[in-house]
């Protein structure tokens, strides 16, 4: 629904442009907020009612767009137009029957696609995006869609700014605003007001919704939410069309193949029938019905049904997909790049010890490490922040340091970034001494230290060899209380090492074997030390065919990198740009690439991959970039997802191959029969009824089982294979169609009505029952068993089609009862057809290449539209036209 807002008090009209030109204190006063306290719970509830959700998009399943998707087929439009014309020239019964059949076909497609939309809506409701806010004087984590003007929020590295914010305090804050301004370089932020009328790109005192915290941290007050933000004004004007996935691109190519085939057949049939002086309306209806018969009308419904059922199964396995079609792209993956923490390791990091570098006690090293943190702390507990700091604060040793920590005050912070790989804080003690404390990756911290003891370097090598994670802590006296700068992080004295344990998962080795059985090569991409990552890989049996560091990658050109990837298992100490470059290089080889990551530094690679995978506990920017969210960071869960994607694709291809073999063959037979028959071989309404019954039986395909060998290789569209299949198996279907023509004309001497009845029954039986042969490369029923729903649906449809000519509906449909002898001939033709298909399968698959060809991957993502999905709800967001000015 659209939320219309009541008139607001004057203080609530603050917008980001006007707020930027006033001091932070003035903005706090205008919005009725006390610094450090935030809004009360009651006031938040009132403002949520007043302003609505902080959203710019809706994932609500909508009736009319789904219905329009069914109605927009130009073939259906032409057919209905011709049926109306037929009605007014006297062919009323045929016109009504055609209308009813088309209506039922549209209804079937609508019901299944709408159910799929509802499934997507249910999945979206489970994806959470959260931020840290101050309410009732306490920090709390809340959903971004619940923010209201006046909320005080905290921003950290990697956060997506959840609303338009006037900055109050900051520490080295830089924001990537390219999504709004196109500026590729991050923008430095300040708290000072800017002159009135300052352009959007120069609002240095504000952080804008949808932009990303590139460096530093800050706190600020929300001044605009949802469609009232600068981002919202753009996002609400976007088309809702999403960028096509690899599966959809393949589906479109297949559809175009059928358009060409249908166009050629339809045109030739119409011209031939007109040349043979058959009624133009009949010829037009017949040729259009042939076109409809060739096109797989219910392919969208089959795909949607498969995806909806698959998404429900995956959801039960703790896998959420942002878009249903991403399930099938997941099945096309054969290379997985993953981080180490939480996937190969337990992911629950424990602090185990401090290793002093000199004469200090371990407790001193720990104390410096606790002081050097970006985490927000309240009552001795960390709220948000990075996992290593959280592990440090939650340790028993940290609890024993709280009295000692009370003697220090944090003066300023230089936050962590991925270029420096460290963070620094300036603290002073009760004696007034200022100390700069730096903490970060050991290699970079030690490079900035003087007089590092040899024993400390040896201890570091020992910890890495044991597979432990290590953070180095260093200090030096500070002369004054200015905010630390990167150039201050030199001339340090190493205090010691903080050692953390993150052992391999017990089930990770089994999960890696499962992925290997699925034909997926796993490679580890980590910011950790190469020795640590290599130790974990060896412990899990992954092997370490080679390791490259970020420095090694810098020395390689793109061609050299593509070659090196094949022989490398571990990529260590890599930057975000390195990760994305590795993924792009692998994609250029034509292989399907997935990237699993949950950190700020994974976002570029997640965007670059065919399938970006993240976890529920990931940073905002990682979840925003991902296509798939794992509720549990477990490679077994991912293996389930890949298997499901391949199963869905295999079942979709079954329907496609049916449509390009028996169905195509039947329609080609109809075209051929019209050359020598003095009457239409099947009435237009009968062709449509045949197609509807056949398609309805295929709606059970999503329930079918899939042979194990089909799950062991990546699944992607191969239009050349489908074309060969159509050309090879289509004529086999026509052989038995023409055999039926001969039986009806020369054995039973049938007139037009009985001829049509016999061919209707035979064509429906052969094209429906052949699914049991086409669904597998094995021998059907003996070595591969179809699902019970598919078996019952296929047999049920054939039974209905066989009985129709003997029912009271026969006359209205243009049918006539068939002689008993026909059914004996029918049984022989069905058996003969399936046997011939089995022989054809042996020859066709024996000559086909075992390895499907690789194909170029389609690069590119629409970042702005994907970012808009971050700020979305199930209910519709407020209409910008009704928002407050």
PDB file of C-alpha atoms in Angstrom, residues 426-561:
ATOM      1  CA  UNK A 426      45.421   7.590  20.975  1.00  0.00           C
ATOM      2  CA  UNK A 427      44.888   7.087  24.737  1.00  0.00           C
ATOM      3  CA  UNK A 428      45.930   8.924  27.869  1.00  0.00           C
ATOM      4  CA  UNK A 429      46.267   7.486  31.351  1.00  0.00           C
ATOM      5  CA  UNK A 430      45.546   8.945  34.763  1.00  0.00           C
ATOM      6  CA  UNK A 431      49.080  10.374  34.870  1.00  0.00           C
ATOM      7  CA  UNK A 432      48.355  12.352  31.687  1.00  0.00           C
ATOM      8  CA  UNK A 433      50.699  10.340  29.444  1.00  0.00           C
ATOM      9  CA  UNK A 434      49.610  10.064  25.792  1.00  0.00           C
ATOM     10  CA  UNK A 435      50.274   6.775  23.979  1.00  0.00           C
ATOM     11  CA  UNK A 436      49.641   5.753  20.379  1.00  0.00           C
ATOM     12  CA  UNK A 437      48.566   2.091  20.220  1.00  0.00           C
ATOM     13  CA  UNK A 438      48.592   0.289  16.859  1.00  0.00           C
ATOM     14  CA  UNK A 439      47.163  -3.154  16.160  1.00  0.00           C
ATOM     15  CA  UNK A 440      46.954  -5.111  12.909  1.00  0.00           C
ATOM     16  CA  UNK A 441      48.398  -7.698  10.536  1.00  0.00           C
ATOM     17  CA  UNK A 442      51.788  -8.798  11.934  1.00  0.00           C
ATOM     18  CA  UNK A 443      53.734  -8.277   8.714  1.00  0.00           C
ATOM     19  CA  UNK A 444      52.628  -4.640   8.357  1.00  0.00           C
ATOM     20  CA  UNK A 445      52.936  -3.768  12.058  1.00  0.00           C
ATOM     21  CA  UNK A 446      56.433  -5.268  12.340  1.00  0.00           C
ATOM     22  CA  UNK A 447      57.531  -3.277   9.280  1.00  0.00           C
ATOM     23  CA  UNK A 448      56.714  -0.096  11.231  1.00  0.00           C
ATOM     24  CA  UNK A 449      58.502  -1.174  14.421  1.00  0.00           C
ATOM     25  CA  UNK A 450      62.088  -0.577  15.486  1.00  0.00           C
ATOM     26  CA  UNK A 451      64.300  -3.125  17.230  1.00  0.00           C
ATOM     27  CA  UNK A 452      62.020  -6.138  16.753  1.00  0.00           C
ATOM     28  CA  UNK A 453      63.511  -9.044  18.756  1.00  0.00           C
ATOM     29  CA  UNK A 454      64.482 -12.101  16.742  1.00  0.00           C
ATOM     30  CA  UNK A 455      62.571 -14.220  19.259  1.00  0.00           C
ATOM     31  CA  UNK A 456      59.374 -12.341  18.378  1.00  0.00           C
ATOM     32  CA  UNK A 457      59.786 -13.114  14.674  1.00  0.00           C
ATOM     33  CA  UNK A 458      60.471 -16.763  15.487  1.00  0.00           C
ATOM     34  CA  UNK A 459      57.393 -16.891  17.722  1.00  0.00           C
ATOM     35  CA  UNK A 460      55.301 -15.422  14.889  1.00  0.00           C
ATOM     36  CA  UNK A 461      56.519 -18.074  12.432  1.00  0.00           C
ATOM     37  CA  UNK A 462      55.668 -20.775  14.958  1.00  0.00           C
ATOM     38  CA  UNK A 463      52.131 -19.498  15.460  1.00  0.00           C
ATOM     39  CA  UNK A 464      51.555 -19.292  11.694  1.00  0.00           C
ATOM     40  CA  UNK A 465      52.871 -22.823  11.218  1.00  0.00           C
ATOM     41  CA  UNK A 466      50.416 -24.031  13.860  1.00  0.00           C
ATOM     42  CA  UNK A 467      47.564 -22.462  11.870  1.00  0.00           C
ATOM     43  CA  UNK A 468      46.747 -19.806  14.476  1.00  0.00           C
ATOM     44  CA  UNK A 469      45.568 -16.303  13.669  1.00  0.00           C
ATOM     45  CA  UNK A 470      47.846 -13.600  15.004  1.00  0.00           C
ATOM     46  CA  UNK A 471      47.513  -9.858  15.584  1.00  0.00           C
ATOM     47  CA  UNK A 472      50.535  -7.705  16.437  1.00  0.00           C
ATOM     48  CA  UNK A 473      50.306  -4.823  18.960  1.00  0.00           C
ATOM     49  CA  UNK A 474      52.779  -1.942  19.085  1.00  0.00           C
ATOM     50  CA  UNK A 475      52.984   1.379  20.926  1.00  0.00           C
ATOM     51  CA  UNK A 476      54.927   4.612  21.114  1.00  0.00           C
ATOM     52  CA  UNK A 477      54.618   7.820  23.185  1.00  0.00           C
ATOM     53  CA  UNK A 478      52.608  10.639  21.555  1.00  0.00           C
ATOM     54  CA  UNK A 479      53.521  14.306  21.819  1.00  0.00           C
ATOM     55  CA  UNK A 480      50.036  15.821  21.556  1.00  0.00           C
ATOM     56  CA  UNK A 481      46.368  14.893  21.381  1.00  0.00           C
ATOM     57  CA  UNK A 482      45.774  15.273  17.624  1.00  0.00           C
ATOM     58  CA  UNK A 483      43.865  12.586  15.737  1.00  0.00           C
ATOM     59  CA  UNK A 484      46.311   9.886  14.570  1.00  0.00           C
ATOM     60  CA  UNK A 485      47.346   9.885  10.920  1.00  0.00           C
ATOM     61  CA  UNK A 486      48.855   7.102   8.823  1.00  0.00           C
ATOM     62  CA  UNK A 487      52.249   8.792   8.933  1.00  0.00           C
ATOM     63  CA  UNK A 488      52.181   8.533  12.748  1.00  0.00           C
ATOM     64  CA  UNK A 489      52.285   4.737  12.517  1.00  0.00           C
ATOM     65  CA  UNK A 490      56.074   4.536  12.372  1.00  0.00           C
ATOM     66  CA  UNK A 491      58.872   4.229  14.915  1.00  0.00           C
ATOM     67  CA  UNK A 492      56.713   1.855  16.970  1.00  0.00           C
ATOM     68  CA  UNK A 493      57.866  -0.549  19.651  1.00  0.00           C
ATOM     69  CA  UNK A 494      56.454  -4.047  19.425  1.00  0.00           C
ATOM     70  CA  UNK A 495      54.506  -4.907  22.585  1.00  0.00           C
ATOM     71  CA  UNK A 496      53.719  -8.458  21.533  1.00  0.00           C
ATOM     72  CA  UNK A 497      51.367 -10.783  19.693  1.00  0.00           C
ATOM     73  CA  UNK A 498      47.733 -11.678  20.355  1.00  0.00           C
ATOM     74  CA  UNK A 499      47.011 -15.264  19.328  1.00  0.00           C
ATOM     75  CA  UNK A 500      43.570 -16.531  18.329  1.00  0.00           C
ATOM     76  CA  UNK A 501      42.336 -20.032  17.614  1.00  0.00           C
ATOM     77  CA  UNK A 502      39.973 -20.809  14.740  1.00  0.00           C
ATOM     78  CA  UNK A 503      40.359 -24.564  14.141  1.00  0.00           C
ATOM     79  CA  UNK A 504      39.087 -26.426  11.049  1.00  0.00           C
ATOM     80  CA  UNK A 505      35.447 -27.489  11.082  1.00  0.00           C
ATOM     81  CA  UNK A 506      34.882 -31.139  11.794  1.00  0.00           C
ATOM     82  CA  UNK A 507      32.566 -31.534   8.789  1.00  0.00           C
ATOM     83  CA  UNK A 508      34.536 -29.298   6.388  1.00  0.00           C
ATOM     84  CA  UNK A 509      36.562 -32.180   4.919  1.00  0.00           C
ATOM     85  CA  UNK A 510      33.369 -34.064   4.076  1.00  0.00           C
ATOM     86  CA  UNK A 511      31.835 -30.928   2.541  1.00  0.00           C
ATOM     87  CA  UNK A 512      34.919 -30.429   0.365  1.00  0.00           C
ATOM     88  CA  UNK A 513      34.631 -34.027  -0.859  1.00  0.00           C
ATOM     89  CA  UNK A 514      30.959 -33.417  -1.711  1.00  0.00           C
ATOM     90  CA  UNK A 515      31.873 -30.352  -3.747  1.00  0.00           C
ATOM     91  CA  UNK A 516      34.634 -32.298  -5.520  1.00  0.00           C
ATOM     92  CA  UNK A 517      32.093 -35.010  -6.377  1.00  0.00           C
ATOM     93  CA  UNK A 518      29.925 -32.264  -7.893  1.00  0.00           C
ATOM     94  CA  UNK A 519      32.828 -31.260 -10.127  1.00  0.00           C
ATOM     95  CA  UNK A 520      33.518 -28.037  -8.222  1.00  0.00           C
ATOM     96  CA  UNK A 521      37.096 -26.883  -7.701  1.00  0.00           C
ATOM     97  CA  UNK A 522      37.516 -25.044  -4.382  1.00  0.00           C
ATOM     98  CA  UNK A 523      40.129 -22.325  -3.996  1.00  0.00           C
ATOM     99  CA  UNK A 524      40.792 -20.274  -0.851  1.00  0.00           C
ATOM    100  CA  UNK A 525      41.054 -16.493  -1.086  1.00  0.00           C
ATOM    101  CA  UNK A 526      41.995 -14.929   2.233  1.00  0.00           C
ATOM    102  CA  UNK A 527      43.489 -11.871   3.820  1.00  0.00           C
ATOM    103  CA  UNK A 528      45.257 -14.172   6.285  1.00  0.00           C
ATOM    104  CA  UNK A 529      48.820 -15.404   6.121  1.00  0.00           C
ATOM    105  CA  UNK A 530      49.649 -17.996   3.428  1.00  0.00           C
ATOM    106  CA  UNK A 531      51.164 -20.404   5.972  1.00  0.00           C
ATOM    107  CA  UNK A 532      48.003 -20.340   8.106  1.00  0.00           C
ATOM    108  CA  UNK A 533      45.708 -20.900   5.113  1.00  0.00           C
ATOM    109  CA  UNK A 534      47.957 -23.663   3.763  1.00  0.00           C
ATOM    110  CA  UNK A 535      47.938 -25.459   7.122  1.00  0.00           C
ATOM    111  CA  UNK A 536      44.127 -25.424   7.231  1.00  0.00           C
ATOM    112  CA  UNK A 537      43.906 -26.719   3.642  1.00  0.00           C
ATOM    113  CA  UNK A 538      46.300 -29.582   4.372  1.00  0.00           C
ATOM    114  CA  UNK A 539      44.426 -30.515   7.539  1.00  0.00           C
ATOM    115  CA  UNK A 540      41.191 -30.773   5.533  1.00  0.00           C
ATOM    116  CA  UNK A 541      42.678 -32.758   2.678  1.00  0.00           C
ATOM    117  CA  UNK A 542      42.127 -29.940   0.189  1.00  0.00           C
ATOM    118  CA  UNK A 543      45.765 -30.062  -0.775  1.00  0.00           C
ATOM    119  CA  UNK A 544      47.925 -27.107  -1.547  1.00  0.00           C
ATOM    120  CA  UNK A 545      48.988 -27.241  -5.162  1.00  0.00           C
ATOM    121  CA  UNK A 546      50.339 -23.727  -4.818  1.00  0.00           C
ATOM    122  CA  UNK A 547      49.945 -20.427  -3.009  1.00  0.00           C
ATOM    123  CA  UNK A 548      50.130 -16.860  -4.300  1.00  0.00           C
ATOM    124  CA  UNK A 549      50.210 -13.648  -2.284  1.00  0.00           C
ATOM    125  CA  UNK A 550      48.972 -10.209  -3.250  1.00  0.00           C
ATOM    126  CA  UNK A 551      52.525  -9.222  -4.120  1.00  0.00           C
ATOM    127  CA  UNK A 552      52.775 -12.212  -6.473  1.00  0.00           C
ATOM    128  CA  UNK A 553      49.552 -11.180  -8.208  1.00  0.00           C
ATOM    129  CA  UNK A 554      50.857  -7.662  -8.769  1.00  0.00           C
ATOM    130  CA  UNK A 555      53.755  -9.134 -10.741  1.00  0.00           C
ATOM    131  CA  UNK A 556      51.430 -11.033 -13.131  1.00  0.00           C
ATOM    132  CA  UNK A 557      49.563  -9.672 -16.145  1.00  0.00           C
ATOM    133  CA  UNK A 558      46.034 -10.940 -16.857  1.00  0.00           C
ATOM    134  CA  UNK A 559      47.216 -13.766 -19.110  1.00  0.00           C
ATOM    135  CA  UNK A 560      49.762 -14.871 -16.529  1.00  0.00           C
ATOM    136  CA  UNK A 561      47.167 -14.747 -13.780  1.00  0.00           C
TER     137      UNK A 561
END
